[in-house]
Coordinates of C-alpha atoms (C1' of nucleotides) in Angstrom, one line a residue:
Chain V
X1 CA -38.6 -52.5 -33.3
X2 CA -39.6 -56.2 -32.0
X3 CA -42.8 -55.5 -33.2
X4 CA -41.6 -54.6 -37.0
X5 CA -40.1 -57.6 -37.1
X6 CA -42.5 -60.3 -35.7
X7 CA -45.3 -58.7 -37.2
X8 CA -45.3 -56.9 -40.1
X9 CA -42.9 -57.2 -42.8
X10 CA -43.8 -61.1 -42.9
X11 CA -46.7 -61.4 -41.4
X12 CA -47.4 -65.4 -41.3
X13 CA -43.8 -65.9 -41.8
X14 CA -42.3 -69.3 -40.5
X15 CA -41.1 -68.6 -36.9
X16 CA -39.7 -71.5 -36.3
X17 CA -35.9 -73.1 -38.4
X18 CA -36.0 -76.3 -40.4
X19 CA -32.9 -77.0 -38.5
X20 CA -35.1 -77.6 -35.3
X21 CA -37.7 -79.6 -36.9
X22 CA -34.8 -81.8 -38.4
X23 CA -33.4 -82.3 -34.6
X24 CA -36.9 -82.6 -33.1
X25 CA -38.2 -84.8 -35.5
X26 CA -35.8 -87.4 -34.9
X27 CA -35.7 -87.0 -31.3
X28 CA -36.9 -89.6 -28.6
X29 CA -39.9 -88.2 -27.3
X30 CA -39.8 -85.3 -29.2
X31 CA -37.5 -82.0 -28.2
X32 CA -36.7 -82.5 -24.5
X33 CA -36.0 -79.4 -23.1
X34 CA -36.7 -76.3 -21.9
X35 CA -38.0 -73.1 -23.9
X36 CA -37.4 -69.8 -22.3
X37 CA -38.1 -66.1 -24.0
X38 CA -35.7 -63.6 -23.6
X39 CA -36.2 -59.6 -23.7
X40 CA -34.5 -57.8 -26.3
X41 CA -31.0 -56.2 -25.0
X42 CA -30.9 -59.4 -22.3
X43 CA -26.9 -60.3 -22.2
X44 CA -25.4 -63.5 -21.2
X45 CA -22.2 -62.6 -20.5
X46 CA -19.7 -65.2 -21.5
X47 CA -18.4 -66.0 -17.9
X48 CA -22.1 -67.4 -17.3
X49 CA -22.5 -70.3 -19.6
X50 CA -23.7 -73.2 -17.7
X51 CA -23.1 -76.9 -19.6
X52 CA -26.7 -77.2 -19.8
X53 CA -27.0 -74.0 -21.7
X54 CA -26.5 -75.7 -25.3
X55 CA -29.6 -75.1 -27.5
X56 CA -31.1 -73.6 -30.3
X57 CA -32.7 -70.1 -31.1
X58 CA -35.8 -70.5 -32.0
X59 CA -37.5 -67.3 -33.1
X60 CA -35.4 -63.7 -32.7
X61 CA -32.0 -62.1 -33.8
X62 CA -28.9 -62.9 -31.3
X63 CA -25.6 -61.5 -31.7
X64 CA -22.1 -63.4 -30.6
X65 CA -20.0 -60.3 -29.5
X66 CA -16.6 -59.7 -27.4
X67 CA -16.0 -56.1 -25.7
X68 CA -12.3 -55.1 -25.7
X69 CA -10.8 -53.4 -22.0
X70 CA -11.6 -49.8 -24.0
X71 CA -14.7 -51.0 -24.6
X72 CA -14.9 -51.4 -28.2
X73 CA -17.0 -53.9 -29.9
X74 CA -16.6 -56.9 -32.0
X75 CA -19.9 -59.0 -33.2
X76 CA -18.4 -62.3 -34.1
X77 CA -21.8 -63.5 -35.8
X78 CA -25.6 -62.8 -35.4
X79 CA -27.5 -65.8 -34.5
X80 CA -30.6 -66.5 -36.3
X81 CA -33.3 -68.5 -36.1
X82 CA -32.4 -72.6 -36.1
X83 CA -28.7 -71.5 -35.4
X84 CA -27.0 -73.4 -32.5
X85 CA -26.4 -71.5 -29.3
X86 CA -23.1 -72.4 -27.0
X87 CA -22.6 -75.7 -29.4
X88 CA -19.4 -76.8 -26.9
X89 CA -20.1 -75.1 -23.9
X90 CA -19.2 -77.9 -21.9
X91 CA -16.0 -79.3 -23.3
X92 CA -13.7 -77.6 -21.0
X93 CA -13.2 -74.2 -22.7
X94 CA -14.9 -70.8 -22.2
X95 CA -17.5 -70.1 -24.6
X96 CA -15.1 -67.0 -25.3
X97 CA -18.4 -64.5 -26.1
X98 CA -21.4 -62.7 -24.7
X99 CA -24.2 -63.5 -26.1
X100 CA -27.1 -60.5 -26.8
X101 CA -30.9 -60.4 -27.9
X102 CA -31.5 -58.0 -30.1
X103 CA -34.8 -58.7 -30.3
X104 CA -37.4 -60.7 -28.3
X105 CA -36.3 -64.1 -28.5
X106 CA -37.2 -67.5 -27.4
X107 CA -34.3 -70.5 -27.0
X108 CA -34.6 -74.0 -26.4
X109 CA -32.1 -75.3 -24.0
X110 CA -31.3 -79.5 -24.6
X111 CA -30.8 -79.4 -20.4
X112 CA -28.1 -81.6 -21.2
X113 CA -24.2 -81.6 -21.4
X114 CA -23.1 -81.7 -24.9
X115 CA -21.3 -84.6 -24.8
X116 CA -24.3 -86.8 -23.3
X117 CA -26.2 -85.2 -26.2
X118 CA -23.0 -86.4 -29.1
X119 CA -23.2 -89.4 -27.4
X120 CA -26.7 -91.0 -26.4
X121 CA -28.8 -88.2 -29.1
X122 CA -29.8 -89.9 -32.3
X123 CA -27.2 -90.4 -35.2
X124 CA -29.0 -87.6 -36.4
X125 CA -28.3 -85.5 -33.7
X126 CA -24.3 -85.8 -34.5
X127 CA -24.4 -85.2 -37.9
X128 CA -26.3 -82.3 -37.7
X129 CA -24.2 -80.6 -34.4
X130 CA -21.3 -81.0 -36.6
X131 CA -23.1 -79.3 -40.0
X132 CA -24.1 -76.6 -37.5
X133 CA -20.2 -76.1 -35.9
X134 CA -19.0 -76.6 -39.9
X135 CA -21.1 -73.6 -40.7
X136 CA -21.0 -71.5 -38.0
X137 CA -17.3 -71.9 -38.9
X138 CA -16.9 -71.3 -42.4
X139 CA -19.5 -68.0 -41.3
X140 CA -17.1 -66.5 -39.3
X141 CA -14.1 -67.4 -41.7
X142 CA -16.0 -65.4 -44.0
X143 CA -16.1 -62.7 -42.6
X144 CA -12.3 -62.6 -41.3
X145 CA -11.5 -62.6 -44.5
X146 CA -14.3 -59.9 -45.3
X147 CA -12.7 -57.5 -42.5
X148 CA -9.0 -58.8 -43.4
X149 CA -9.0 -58.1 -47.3
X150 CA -12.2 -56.9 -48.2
X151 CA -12.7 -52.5 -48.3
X152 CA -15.4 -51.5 -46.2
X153 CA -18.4 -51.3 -49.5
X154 CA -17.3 -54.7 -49.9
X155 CA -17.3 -55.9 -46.8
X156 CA -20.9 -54.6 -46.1
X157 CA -22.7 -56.1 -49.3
X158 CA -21.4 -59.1 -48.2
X159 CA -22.9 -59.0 -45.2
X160 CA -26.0 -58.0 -46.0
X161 CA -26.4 -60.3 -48.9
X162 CA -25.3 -63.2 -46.2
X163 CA -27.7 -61.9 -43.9
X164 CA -30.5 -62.2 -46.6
X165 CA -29.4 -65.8 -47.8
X166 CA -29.3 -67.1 -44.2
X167 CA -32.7 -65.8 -43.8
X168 CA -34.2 -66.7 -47.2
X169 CA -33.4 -70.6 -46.1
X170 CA -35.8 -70.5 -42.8
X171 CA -38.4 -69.0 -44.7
X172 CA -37.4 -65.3 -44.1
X173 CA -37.9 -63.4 -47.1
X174 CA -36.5 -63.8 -50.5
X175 CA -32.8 -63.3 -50.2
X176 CA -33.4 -59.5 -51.6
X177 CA -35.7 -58.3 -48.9
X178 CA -36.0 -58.6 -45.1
X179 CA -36.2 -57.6 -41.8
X180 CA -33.0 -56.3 -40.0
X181 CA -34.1 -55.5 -36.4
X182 CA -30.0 -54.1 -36.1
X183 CA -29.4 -50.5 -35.8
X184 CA -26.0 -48.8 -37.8
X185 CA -24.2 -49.3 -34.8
X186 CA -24.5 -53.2 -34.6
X187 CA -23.4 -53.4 -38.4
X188 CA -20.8 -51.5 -37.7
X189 CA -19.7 -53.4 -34.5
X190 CA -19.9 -56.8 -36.9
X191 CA -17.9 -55.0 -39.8
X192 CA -15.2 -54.0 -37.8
X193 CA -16.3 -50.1 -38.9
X194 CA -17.0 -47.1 -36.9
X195 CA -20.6 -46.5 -37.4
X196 CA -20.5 -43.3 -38.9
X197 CA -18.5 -44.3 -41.3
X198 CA -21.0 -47.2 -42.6
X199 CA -23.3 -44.6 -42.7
X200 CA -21.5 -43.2 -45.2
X201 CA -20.9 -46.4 -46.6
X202 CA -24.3 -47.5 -46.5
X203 CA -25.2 -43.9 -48.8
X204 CA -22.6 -44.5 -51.4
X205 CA -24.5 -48.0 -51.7
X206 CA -28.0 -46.3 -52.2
X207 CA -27.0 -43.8 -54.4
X208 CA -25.7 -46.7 -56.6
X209 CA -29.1 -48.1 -56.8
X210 CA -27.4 -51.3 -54.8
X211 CA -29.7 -51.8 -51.9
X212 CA -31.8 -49.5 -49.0
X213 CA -31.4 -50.2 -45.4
X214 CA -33.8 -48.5 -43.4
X215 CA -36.6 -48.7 -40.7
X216 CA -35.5 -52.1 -39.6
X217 CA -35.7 -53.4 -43.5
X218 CA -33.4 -54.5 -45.8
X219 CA -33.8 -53.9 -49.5
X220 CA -31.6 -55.0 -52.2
X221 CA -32.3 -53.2 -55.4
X222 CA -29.6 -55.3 -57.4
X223 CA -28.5 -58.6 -56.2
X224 CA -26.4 -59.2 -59.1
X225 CA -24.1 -55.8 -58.8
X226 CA -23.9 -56.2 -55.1
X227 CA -22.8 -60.2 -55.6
X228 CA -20.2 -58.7 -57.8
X229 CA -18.9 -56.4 -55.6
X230 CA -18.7 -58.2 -52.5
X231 CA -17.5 -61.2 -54.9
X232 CA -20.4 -62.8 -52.5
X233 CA -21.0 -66.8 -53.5
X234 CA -23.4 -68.4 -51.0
X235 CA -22.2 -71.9 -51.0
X236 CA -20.4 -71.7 -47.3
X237 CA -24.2 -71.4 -46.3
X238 CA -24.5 -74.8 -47.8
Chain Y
X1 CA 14.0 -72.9 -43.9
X2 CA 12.4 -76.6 -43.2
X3 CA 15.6 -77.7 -42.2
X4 CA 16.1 -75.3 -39.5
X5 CA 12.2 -75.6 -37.9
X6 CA 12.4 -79.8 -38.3
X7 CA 16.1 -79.9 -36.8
X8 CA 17.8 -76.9 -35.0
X9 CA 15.6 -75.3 -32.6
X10 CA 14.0 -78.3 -31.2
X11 CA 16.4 -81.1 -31.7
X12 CA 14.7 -83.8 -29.9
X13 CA 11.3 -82.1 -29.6
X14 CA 8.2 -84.7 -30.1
X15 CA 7.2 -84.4 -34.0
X16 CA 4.2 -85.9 -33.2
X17 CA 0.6 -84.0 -31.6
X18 CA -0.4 -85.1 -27.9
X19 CA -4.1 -84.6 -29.8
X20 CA -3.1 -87.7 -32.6
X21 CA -2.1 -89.7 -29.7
X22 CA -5.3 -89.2 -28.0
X23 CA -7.5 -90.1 -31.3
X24 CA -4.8 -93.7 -32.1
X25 CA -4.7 -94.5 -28.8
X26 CA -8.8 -95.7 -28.8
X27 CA -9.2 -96.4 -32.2
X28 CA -9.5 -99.8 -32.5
X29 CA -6.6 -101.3 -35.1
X30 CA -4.5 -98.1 -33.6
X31 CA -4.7 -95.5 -36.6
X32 CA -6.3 -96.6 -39.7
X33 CA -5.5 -94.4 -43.0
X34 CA -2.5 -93.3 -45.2
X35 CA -0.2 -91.0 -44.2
X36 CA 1.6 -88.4 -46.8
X37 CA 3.9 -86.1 -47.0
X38 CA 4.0 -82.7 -48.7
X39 CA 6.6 -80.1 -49.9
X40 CA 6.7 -77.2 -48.9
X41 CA 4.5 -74.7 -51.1
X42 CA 1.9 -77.5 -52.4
X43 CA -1.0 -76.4 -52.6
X44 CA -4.7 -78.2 -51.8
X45 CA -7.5 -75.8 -53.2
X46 CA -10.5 -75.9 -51.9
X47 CA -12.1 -77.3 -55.3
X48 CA -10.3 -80.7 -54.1
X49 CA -11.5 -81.4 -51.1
X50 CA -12.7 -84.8 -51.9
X51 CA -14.5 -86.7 -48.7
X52 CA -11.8 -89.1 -47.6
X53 CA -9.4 -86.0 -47.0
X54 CA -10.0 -85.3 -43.2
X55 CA -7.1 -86.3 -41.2
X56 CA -5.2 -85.0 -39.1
X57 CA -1.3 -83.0 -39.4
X58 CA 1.0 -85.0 -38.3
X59 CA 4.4 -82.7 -38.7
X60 CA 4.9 -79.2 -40.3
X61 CA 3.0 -76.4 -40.5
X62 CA 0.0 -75.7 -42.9
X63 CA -2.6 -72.4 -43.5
X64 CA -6.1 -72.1 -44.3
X65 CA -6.0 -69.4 -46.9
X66 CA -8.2 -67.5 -49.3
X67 CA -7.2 -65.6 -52.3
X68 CA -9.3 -62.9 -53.7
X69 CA -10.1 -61.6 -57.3
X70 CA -7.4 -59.1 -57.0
X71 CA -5.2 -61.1 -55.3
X72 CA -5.4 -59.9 -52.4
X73 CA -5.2 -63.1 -49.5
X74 CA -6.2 -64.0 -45.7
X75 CA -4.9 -66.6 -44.0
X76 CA -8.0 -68.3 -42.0
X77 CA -5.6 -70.2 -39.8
X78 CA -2.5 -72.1 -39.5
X79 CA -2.3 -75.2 -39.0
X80 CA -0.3 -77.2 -36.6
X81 CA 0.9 -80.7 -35.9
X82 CA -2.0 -82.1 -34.3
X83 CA -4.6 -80.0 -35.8
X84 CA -7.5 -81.3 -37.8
X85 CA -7.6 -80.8 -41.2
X86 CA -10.8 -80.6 -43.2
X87 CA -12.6 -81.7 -40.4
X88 CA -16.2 -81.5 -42.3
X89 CA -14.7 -81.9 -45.8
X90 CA -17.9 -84.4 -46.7
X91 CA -20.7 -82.9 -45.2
X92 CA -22.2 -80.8 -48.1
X93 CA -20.2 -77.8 -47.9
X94 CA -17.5 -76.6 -49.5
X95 CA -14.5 -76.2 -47.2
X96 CA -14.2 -72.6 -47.8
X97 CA -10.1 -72.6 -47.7
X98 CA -7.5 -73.7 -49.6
X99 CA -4.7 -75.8 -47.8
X100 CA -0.9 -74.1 -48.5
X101 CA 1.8 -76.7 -46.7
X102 CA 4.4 -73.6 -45.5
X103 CA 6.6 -76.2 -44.5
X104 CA 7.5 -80.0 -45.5
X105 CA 4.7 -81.6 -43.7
X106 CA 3.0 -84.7 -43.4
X107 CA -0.9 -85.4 -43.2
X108 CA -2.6 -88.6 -42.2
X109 CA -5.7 -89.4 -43.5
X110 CA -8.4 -91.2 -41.9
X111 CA -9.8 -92.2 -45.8
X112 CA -13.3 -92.2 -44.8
X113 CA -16.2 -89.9 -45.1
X114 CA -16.3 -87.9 -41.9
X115 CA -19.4 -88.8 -40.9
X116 CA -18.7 -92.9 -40.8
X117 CA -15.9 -91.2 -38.5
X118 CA -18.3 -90.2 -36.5
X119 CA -20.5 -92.4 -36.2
X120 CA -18.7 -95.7 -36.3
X121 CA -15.8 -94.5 -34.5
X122 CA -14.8 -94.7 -30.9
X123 CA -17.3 -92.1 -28.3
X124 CA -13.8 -90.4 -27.8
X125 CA -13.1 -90.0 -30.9
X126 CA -16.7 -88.0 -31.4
X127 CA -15.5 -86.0 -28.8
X128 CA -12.4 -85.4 -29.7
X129 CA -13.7 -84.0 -33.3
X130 CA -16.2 -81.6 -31.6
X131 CA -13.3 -80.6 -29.3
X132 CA -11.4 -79.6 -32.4
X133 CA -14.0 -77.8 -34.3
X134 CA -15.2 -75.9 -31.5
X135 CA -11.1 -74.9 -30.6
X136 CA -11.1 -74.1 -34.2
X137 CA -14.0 -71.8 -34.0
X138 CA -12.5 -70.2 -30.9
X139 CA -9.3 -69.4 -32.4
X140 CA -11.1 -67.7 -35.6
X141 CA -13.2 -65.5 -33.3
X142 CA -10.5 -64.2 -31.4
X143 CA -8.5 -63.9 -34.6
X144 CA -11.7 -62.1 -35.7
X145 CA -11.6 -59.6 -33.3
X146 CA -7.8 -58.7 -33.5
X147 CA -8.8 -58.0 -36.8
X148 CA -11.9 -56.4 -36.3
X149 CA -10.8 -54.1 -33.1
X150 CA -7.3 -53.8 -32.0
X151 CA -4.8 -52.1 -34.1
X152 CA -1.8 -53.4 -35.9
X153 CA 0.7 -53.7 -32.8
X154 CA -2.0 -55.5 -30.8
X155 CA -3.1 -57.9 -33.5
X156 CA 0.4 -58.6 -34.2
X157 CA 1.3 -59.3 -30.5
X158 CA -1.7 -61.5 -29.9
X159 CA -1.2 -63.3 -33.2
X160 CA 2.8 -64.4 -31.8
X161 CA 1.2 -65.3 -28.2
X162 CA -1.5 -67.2 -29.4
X163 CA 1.0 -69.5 -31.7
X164 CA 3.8 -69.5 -29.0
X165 CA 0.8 -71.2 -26.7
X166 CA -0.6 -73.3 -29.1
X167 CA 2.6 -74.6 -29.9
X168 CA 4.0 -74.7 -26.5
X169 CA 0.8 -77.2 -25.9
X170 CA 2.0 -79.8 -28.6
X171 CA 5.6 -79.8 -26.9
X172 CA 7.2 -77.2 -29.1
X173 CA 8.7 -74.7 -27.4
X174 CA 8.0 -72.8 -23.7
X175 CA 5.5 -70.5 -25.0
X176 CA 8.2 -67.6 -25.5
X177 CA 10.7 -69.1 -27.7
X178 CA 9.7 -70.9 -31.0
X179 CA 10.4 -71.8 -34.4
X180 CA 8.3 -70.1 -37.0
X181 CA 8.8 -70.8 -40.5
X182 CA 6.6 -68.0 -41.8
X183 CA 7.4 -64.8 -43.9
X184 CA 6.7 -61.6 -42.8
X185 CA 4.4 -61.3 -45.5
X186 CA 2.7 -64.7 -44.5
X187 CA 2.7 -63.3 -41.0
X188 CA 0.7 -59.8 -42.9
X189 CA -1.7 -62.1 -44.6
X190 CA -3.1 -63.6 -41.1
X191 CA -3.2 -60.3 -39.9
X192 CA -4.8 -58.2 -42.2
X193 CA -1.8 -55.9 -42.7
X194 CA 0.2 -55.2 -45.7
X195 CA 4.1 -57.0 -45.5
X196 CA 5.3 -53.3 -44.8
X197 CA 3.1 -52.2 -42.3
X198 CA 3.6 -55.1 -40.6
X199 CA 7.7 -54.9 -40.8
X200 CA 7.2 -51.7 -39.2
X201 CA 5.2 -53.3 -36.8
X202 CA 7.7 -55.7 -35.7
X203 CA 10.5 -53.2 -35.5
X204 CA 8.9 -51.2 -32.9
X205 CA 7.9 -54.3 -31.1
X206 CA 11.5 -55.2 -31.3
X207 CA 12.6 -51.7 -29.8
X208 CA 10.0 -51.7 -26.9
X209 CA 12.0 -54.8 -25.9
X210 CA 8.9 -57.0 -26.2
X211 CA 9.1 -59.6 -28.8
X212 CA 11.7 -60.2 -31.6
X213 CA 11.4 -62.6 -35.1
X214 CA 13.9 -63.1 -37.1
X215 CA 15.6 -66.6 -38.7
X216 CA 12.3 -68.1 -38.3
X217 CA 12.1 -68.0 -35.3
X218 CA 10.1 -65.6 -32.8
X219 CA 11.7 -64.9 -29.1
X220 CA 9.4 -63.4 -26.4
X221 CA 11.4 -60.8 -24.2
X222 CA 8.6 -59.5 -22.4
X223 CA 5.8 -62.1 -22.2
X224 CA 3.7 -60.0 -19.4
X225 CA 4.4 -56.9 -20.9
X226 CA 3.3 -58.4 -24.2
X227 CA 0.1 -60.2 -22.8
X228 CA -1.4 -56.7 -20.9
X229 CA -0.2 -55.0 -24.9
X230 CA -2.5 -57.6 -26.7
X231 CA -5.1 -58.5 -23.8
X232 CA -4.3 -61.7 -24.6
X233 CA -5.6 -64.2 -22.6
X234 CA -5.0 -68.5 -23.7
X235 CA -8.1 -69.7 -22.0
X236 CA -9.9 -69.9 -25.7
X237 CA -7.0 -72.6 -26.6
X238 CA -8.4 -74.9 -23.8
Chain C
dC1 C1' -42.0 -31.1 -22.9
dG2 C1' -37.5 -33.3 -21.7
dA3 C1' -34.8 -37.3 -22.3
dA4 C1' -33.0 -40.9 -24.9
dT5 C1' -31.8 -43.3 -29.1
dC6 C1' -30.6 -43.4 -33.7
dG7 C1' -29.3 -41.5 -38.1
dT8 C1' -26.9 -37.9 -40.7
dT9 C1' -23.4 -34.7 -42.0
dG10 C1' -19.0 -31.8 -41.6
dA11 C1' -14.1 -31.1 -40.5
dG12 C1' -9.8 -32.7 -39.5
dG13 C1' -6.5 -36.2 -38.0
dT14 C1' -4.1 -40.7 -38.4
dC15 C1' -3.2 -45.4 -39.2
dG16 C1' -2.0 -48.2 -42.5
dC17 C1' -1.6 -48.6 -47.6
dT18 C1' 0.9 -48.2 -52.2
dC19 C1' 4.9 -47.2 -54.9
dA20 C1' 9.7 -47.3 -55.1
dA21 C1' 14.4 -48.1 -53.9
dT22 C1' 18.1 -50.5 -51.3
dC23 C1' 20.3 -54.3 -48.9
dA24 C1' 21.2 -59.1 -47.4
dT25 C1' 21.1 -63.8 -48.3
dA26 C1' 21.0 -68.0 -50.8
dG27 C1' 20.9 -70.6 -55.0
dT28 C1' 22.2 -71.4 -59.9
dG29 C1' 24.8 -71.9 -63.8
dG30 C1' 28.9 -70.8 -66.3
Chain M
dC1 C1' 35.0 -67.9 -58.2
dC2 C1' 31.8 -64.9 -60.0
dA3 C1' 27.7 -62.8 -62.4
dC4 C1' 22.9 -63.3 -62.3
dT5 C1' 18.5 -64.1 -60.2
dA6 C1' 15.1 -64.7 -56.7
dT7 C1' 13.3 -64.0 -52.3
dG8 C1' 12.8 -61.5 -48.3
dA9 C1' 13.7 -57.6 -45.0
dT10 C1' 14.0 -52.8 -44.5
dT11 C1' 13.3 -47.9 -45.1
dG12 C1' 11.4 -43.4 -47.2
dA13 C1' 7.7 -40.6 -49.2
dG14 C1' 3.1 -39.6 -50.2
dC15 C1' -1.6 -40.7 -50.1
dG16 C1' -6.2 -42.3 -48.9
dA17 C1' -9.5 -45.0 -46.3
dC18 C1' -11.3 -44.8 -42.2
dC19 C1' -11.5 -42.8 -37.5
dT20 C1' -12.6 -39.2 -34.0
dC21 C1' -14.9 -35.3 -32.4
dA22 C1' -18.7 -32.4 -32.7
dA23 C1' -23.1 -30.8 -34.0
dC24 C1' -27.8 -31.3 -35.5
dG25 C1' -32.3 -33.5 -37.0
dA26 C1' -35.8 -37.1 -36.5
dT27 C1' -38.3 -40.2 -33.8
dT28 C1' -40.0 -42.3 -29.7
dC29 C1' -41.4 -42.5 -25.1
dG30 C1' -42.5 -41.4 -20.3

DNA sequence: CGAATCGTTGAGGTCGCTCAATCATAGTGG
DNA sequence: CCACTATGATTGAGCGACCTCAACGATTCG
């Protein structure tokens, strides 16, 4: 499934964010640090974040998740490529979720607290740690009010058209087509949806002519109808 | 309604945030900006978010809300004294919410662009304002999961925990006795639940001898018994 | 081949929704 | 003082979206 998605459906595709270059390029010396792969399915449980853990994910899918006493699942947001990892690790509270690979995938740790970074990093640096907590923000408020008010074929095209617009800006595909290394189950555990119900879900969408997910791809056959439907506007991605 | 939360529960409890205090005390010139005050019902949409609006809420209680084509609305968050308000208002992204005031309140405004804050302002103050998105963030993901994974009686319990802690931090209230100046359908709207539902919700709540609300104000029988119902655990609010 | 994972479909149950009515309280104007 | 209205809480009845349990097919891998 790794393989899919490094290789083949974008095949000389950017691996690495814009977001990083932006932070590297300002950076003294470069991008101090330390760059460490990660197998696919590798958890760090939430318990385990060191300070020095703040970084960035630089190639791979990631997923934010909490697992309740009965050991249901909630993905609170699927890290990308560029996106911040543990952003405030260090400022006295618990990260508050595991983090999971779901693919191979690489992160740059800063090897630094946080707060030494705010404070001695490049003005740069600030501006862009606070885009990065803005958005991861107004990501997750999305989707609360996706699960909160949205029906479940809603709440699905919306992700799946975020998923493609968050991609589409770090060189990821088009916005309409893309690699989704997540199986029914992870969707499901994001949407706050049993899985075989978004199976369902996801065949009422197909029939419709709306958009084909299958074999770790993502198809969208008509942006426009699913926008409408999820009422999806892509301006909290900035 | 304002009358009873501003005077008759808390008589002589502090109207102002232990976090404001922190941000005035190292500002230099003390705490530089206007300061307003709104009835109860306006309204800021999210279209007028202009740049100078991030502040901070001084008194009263606010919530992040979104309204959908059919009307249908999630409350993000509320917003207490001492909470940030539009925190990235200026960085190139929409804010995402509007701002309902659900109480008189009163906001102070720092007047400039967020990012002079943060770069020209005190180190604590940078600190402070990561500290505050980061909390924010925090309390959307947990609110995220309620919605996403527990069921009606355990979103409902967590929801009353997590205000009676968060309020008990700024010096209103022990944590199990508080005003709250919301309606039950207000109290639906964070939740995810229809006004109904959730009165049904609260009745049996009320007869398991765990947690009553009424006359704005919520009052915590059985805290423990609550915490183990809602696996609620306050670490997340620092 | 056996085991594991994932996707797919059926059947039935339930949690939470919608529609509708009633009651309590407070405010308003006559 | 009393209609009249508006808002919010409460309860009943019926329904539907989504869940759970169960089975089966497809694919991959050792």
């Amino acid at each position: 499934m790794t393989t899919q998605i490094e290789g083949s459906v974008f095949p000389g595709g950017p691996r690495t964010a814009d977001g990083l270059r932006e932070i590297g390029g300002d950076w003294p010396g470069g991008l101090p640090g330390r760059t460490r792969s990660y197998a696919t399915g590798t958890m760090i449980a939430r318990e385990n974040w060191a300070e020095r853990q703040t970084g960035v994910l630089l190639s791979g899918w990631a997923a934010a998740s909490r697992t309740l006493a009965d050991g249901k699942i909630q993905i609170i947001d699927f890290r990308l490529p560029g996106d911040l990892i543990n952003a405030c690790g260090d400022l006295g509270r618990a990260t508050g979720s595991d983090l999971i690979m779901l693919t191979e995938a690489t992160i740059h740790d800063f090897m630094r607290p946080v707060d030494a970074l705010l404070h001695q990093g490049p003005p740069r640096f600030r501006t862009m740690l606070l885009c990065a907590l803005s958005r991861d923000e107004a990501i997750i408020a999305e989707r609360l009010v996706s699960i909160g008010r949205r029906d479940a074929t809603a709440r699905t095209a919306h992700l799946l058209l975020e998923l493609g617009a968050r991609l589409r800006r770090i060189g990821l595909g088009d916005g309409t087509r893309f690699a989704c290394p997540l199986t029914q189950t992870m969707l499901a555990d994001a949407l706050g949806l049993s899985g075989i119900h978004l199976n369902r879900v996801l065949r009422r969408l197909r029939e419709r002519g709306l958009v084909r997910f299958h074999d770790a791809l993502v198809e969208i056959d008509d942006i426009d109808g699913l926008a409408a439907l999820a009422e999806f506007d892509g301006a909290y991605l900035e």
